[in-house]
Coordinates of C-alpha atoms in Angstrom, one line a residue:
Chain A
X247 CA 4.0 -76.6 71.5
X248 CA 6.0 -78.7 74.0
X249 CA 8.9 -76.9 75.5
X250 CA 12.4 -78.3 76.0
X251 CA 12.5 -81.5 78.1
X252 CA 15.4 -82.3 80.7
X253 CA 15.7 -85.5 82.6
X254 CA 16.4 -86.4 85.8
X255 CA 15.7 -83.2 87.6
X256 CA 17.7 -84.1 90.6
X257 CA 20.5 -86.1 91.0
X258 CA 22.8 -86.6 93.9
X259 CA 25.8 -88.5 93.4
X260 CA 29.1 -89.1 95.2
X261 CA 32.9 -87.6 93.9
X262 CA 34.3 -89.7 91.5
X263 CA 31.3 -91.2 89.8
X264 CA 30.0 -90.7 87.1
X265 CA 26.5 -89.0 85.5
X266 CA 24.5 -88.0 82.9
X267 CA 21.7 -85.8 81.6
X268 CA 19.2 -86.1 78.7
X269 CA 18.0 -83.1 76.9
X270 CA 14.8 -83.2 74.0
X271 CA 14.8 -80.0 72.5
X272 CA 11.6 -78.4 70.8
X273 CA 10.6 -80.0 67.5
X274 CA 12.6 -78.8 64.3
X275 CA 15.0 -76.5 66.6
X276 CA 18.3 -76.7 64.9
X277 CA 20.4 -75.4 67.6
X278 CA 21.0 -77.1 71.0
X279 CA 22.8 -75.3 74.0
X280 CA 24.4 -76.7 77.4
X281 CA 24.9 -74.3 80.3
X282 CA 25.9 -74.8 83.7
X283 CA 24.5 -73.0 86.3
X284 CA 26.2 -72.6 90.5
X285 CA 24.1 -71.4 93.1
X286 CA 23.7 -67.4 92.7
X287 CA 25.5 -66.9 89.0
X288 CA 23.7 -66.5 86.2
X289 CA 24.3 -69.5 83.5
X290 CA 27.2 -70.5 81.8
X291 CA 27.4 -71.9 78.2
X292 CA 29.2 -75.5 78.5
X293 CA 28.8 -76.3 74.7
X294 CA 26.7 -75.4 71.6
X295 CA 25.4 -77.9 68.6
X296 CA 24.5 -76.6 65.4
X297 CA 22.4 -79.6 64.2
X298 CA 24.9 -82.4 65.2
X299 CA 28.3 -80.5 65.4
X300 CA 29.8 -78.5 67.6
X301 CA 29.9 -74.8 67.3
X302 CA 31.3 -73.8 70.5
X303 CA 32.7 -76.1 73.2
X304 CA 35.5 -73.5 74.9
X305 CA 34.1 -73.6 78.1
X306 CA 33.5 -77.4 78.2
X307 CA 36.0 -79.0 80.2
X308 CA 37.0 -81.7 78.3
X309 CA 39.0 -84.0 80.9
X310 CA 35.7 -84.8 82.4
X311 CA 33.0 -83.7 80.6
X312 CA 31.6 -84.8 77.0
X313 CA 28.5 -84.3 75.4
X314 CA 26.3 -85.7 72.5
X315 CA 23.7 -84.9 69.9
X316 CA 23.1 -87.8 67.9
X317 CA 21.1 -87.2 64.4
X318 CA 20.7 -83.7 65.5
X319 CA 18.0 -84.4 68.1
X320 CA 18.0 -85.3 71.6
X321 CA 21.3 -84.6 73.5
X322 CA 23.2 -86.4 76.5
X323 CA 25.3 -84.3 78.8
X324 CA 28.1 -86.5 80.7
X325 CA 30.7 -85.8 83.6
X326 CA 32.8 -88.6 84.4
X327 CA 34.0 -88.4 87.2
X328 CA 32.3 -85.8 88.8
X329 CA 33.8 -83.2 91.5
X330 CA 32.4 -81.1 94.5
X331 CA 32.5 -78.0 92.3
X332 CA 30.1 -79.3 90.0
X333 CA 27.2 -79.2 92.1
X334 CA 25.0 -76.7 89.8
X335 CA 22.0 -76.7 87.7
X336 CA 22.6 -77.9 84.1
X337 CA 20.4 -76.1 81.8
X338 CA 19.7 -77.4 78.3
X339 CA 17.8 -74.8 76.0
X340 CA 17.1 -74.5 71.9
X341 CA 16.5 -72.2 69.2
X342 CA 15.2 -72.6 65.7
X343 CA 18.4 -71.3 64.4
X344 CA 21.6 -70.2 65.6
X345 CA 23.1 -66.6 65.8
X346 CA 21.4 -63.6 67.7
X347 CA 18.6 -63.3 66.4
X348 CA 16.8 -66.2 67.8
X349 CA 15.2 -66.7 71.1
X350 CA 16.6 -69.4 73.5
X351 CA 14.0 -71.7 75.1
X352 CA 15.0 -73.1 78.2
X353 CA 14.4 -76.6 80.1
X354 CA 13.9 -76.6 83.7
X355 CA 17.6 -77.7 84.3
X356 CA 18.4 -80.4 86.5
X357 CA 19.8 -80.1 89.6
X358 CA 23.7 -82.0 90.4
X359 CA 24.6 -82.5 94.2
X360 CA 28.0 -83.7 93.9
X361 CA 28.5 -85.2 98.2
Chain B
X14 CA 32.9 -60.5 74.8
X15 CA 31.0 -57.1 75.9
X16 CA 29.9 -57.4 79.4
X17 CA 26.7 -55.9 81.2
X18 CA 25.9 -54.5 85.0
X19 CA 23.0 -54.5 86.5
X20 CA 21.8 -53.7 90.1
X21 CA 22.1 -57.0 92.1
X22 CA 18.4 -56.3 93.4
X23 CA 15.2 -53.9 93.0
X24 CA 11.7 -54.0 94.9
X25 CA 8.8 -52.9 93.3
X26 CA 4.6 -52.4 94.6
X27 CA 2.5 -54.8 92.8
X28 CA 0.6 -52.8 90.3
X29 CA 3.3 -50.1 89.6
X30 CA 5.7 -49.6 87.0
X31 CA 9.4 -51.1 87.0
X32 CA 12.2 -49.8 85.5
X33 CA 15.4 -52.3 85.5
X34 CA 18.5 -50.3 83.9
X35 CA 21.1 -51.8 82.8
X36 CA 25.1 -50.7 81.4
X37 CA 26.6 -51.9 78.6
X38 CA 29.7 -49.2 78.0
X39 CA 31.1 -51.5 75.9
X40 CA 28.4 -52.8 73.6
X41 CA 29.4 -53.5 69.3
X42 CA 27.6 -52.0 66.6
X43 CA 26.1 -55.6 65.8
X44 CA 25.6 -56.2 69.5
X45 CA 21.8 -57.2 70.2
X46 CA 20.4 -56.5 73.8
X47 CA 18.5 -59.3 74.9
X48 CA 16.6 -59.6 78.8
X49 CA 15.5 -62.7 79.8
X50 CA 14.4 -63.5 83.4
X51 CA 14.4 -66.4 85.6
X52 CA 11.8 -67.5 87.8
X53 CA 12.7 -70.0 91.0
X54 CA 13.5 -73.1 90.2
X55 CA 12.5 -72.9 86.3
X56 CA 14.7 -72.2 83.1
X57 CA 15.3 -68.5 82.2
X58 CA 13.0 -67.4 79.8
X59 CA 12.9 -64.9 76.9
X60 CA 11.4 -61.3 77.6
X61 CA 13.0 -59.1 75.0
X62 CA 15.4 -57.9 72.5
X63 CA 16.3 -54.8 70.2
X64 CA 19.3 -53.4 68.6
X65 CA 18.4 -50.0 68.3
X66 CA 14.9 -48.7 68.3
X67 CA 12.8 -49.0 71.5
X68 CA 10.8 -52.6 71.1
X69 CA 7.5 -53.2 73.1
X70 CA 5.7 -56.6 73.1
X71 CA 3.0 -58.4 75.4
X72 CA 5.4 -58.8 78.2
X73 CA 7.5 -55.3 78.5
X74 CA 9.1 -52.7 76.7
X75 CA 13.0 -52.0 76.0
X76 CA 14.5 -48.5 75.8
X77 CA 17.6 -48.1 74.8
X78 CA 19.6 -45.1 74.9
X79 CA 20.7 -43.2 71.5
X80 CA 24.2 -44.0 72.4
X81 CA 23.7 -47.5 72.9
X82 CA 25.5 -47.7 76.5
X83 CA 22.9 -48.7 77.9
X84 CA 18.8 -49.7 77.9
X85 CA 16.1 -50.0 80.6
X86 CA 13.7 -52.8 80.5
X87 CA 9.9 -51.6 81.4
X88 CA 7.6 -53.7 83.2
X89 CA 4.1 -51.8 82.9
X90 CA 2.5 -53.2 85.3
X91 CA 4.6 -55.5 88.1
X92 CA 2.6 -58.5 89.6
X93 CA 3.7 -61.2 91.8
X94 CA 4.5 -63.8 89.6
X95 CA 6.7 -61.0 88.1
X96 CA 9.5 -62.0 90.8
X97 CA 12.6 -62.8 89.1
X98 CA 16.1 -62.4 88.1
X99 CA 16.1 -60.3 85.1
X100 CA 18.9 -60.8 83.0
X101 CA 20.5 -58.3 80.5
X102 CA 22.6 -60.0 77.8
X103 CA 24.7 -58.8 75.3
X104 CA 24.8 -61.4 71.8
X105 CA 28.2 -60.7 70.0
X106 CA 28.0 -63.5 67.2
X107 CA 26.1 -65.9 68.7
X108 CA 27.0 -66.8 72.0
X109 CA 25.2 -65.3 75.2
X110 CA 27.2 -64.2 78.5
X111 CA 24.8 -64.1 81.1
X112 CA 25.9 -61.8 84.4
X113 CA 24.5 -62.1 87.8
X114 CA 21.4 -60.1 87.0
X115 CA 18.8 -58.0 89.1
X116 CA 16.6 -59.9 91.3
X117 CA 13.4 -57.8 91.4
X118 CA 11.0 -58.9 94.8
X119 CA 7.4 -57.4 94.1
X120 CA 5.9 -56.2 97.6
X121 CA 1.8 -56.7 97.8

């Protein structure tokens, strides 16, 4: 089964512009997360899609960043405009369902050097 | 949200058992432990959960203690590509809180 798919894996941009990340999740997961990863923390859930709504977007911060699931599939993760301290690694994973009882499969993130 | 500490690192001879402990003082009743680990440069990925009962699959074992306060993770066997940062993660309703985990380093 093809895991979660994240692109671009790098990006280096400048303060002040803008950027975005694409997420596919596994085939038929219902449940799509963001999290936000700095250098030596563990990750940090931005926002949570159930489907195409939002379950949980409390951590998101909302001046600058938005994010997207159209019909419940693929997902776009934007930050306009970007700052220094959101250099990290953004992490996109999915599970079948929400709740606890379902593993999280993980993409291989993609790495944000704001300069 | 209940939080969870771990040891910031462990090492470990290839070949030998692992034990990674980790608190969780303040765990719910409906709280389910979950470890996942994360390999360099890759996403975390799922090694176990349980609520109560020990729970053994492929990759490790969990033991958790009668009280619930906390659980050790088991690695049977540690091999190199068993360098990590091992995660311990308490699920409320839904939403994980991932600490800053235990990086284990796995000496040949």
């Amino acid at each position: 089964e093809a895991g979660v798919a994240q692109s671009p894996r790098y990006k280096i941009i400048e303060k002040r512009q803008s950027v975005a990340f694409w997420c596919n999740p596994i085939s038929g997961h219902a449940t799509l997360y963001w999290y936000q990863q700095i250098l030596g923390q563990g990750p940090k859930l931005l926002i949570q899609f159930q489907n195409n709504g939002v379950v949980d977007d409390s951590q998101l911060p909302k001046d600058r960043f938005s994010a997207e699931r159209l019909k419940g599939v693929d997902s776009t993760l934007k930050i306009q405009p970007a700052k220094l301290e959101d250099s990290a690694v953004y992490l996109c994973a999915s599970s079948l369902r929400g709740g606890q009882f379902y593993e999280q499969y993980f993409g291989p993130g993609t790495r944000l050097t704001v300069t | 949200d209940a939080k969870t500490t771990q040891p910031n690192s462990m090492e470990s001879n290839e070949e030998e058992p692992v034990h990674l402990p980790c608190n969780h003082s303040t765990i719910s009743g409906t709280d389910y432990i979950h470890w996942y680990r994360q390999l360099p440069s890759q996403g975390p990925e799922y090694v176990i959960h349980g609520l109560t009962s020990n729970v053994n699959n492929r990759m490790a074992s969990l033991a958790i203690a009668e009280d619930r306060k906390s659980s050790t993770l088991i690695l049977h066997r540690a091999t190199l590509r068993d360098a990590a940062v091992y995660y311990c993660i308490l699920s409320g309703t839904y939403k994980y809180i991932f600490g800053t985990g235990t990086r284990l380093k796995v000496l040949a």
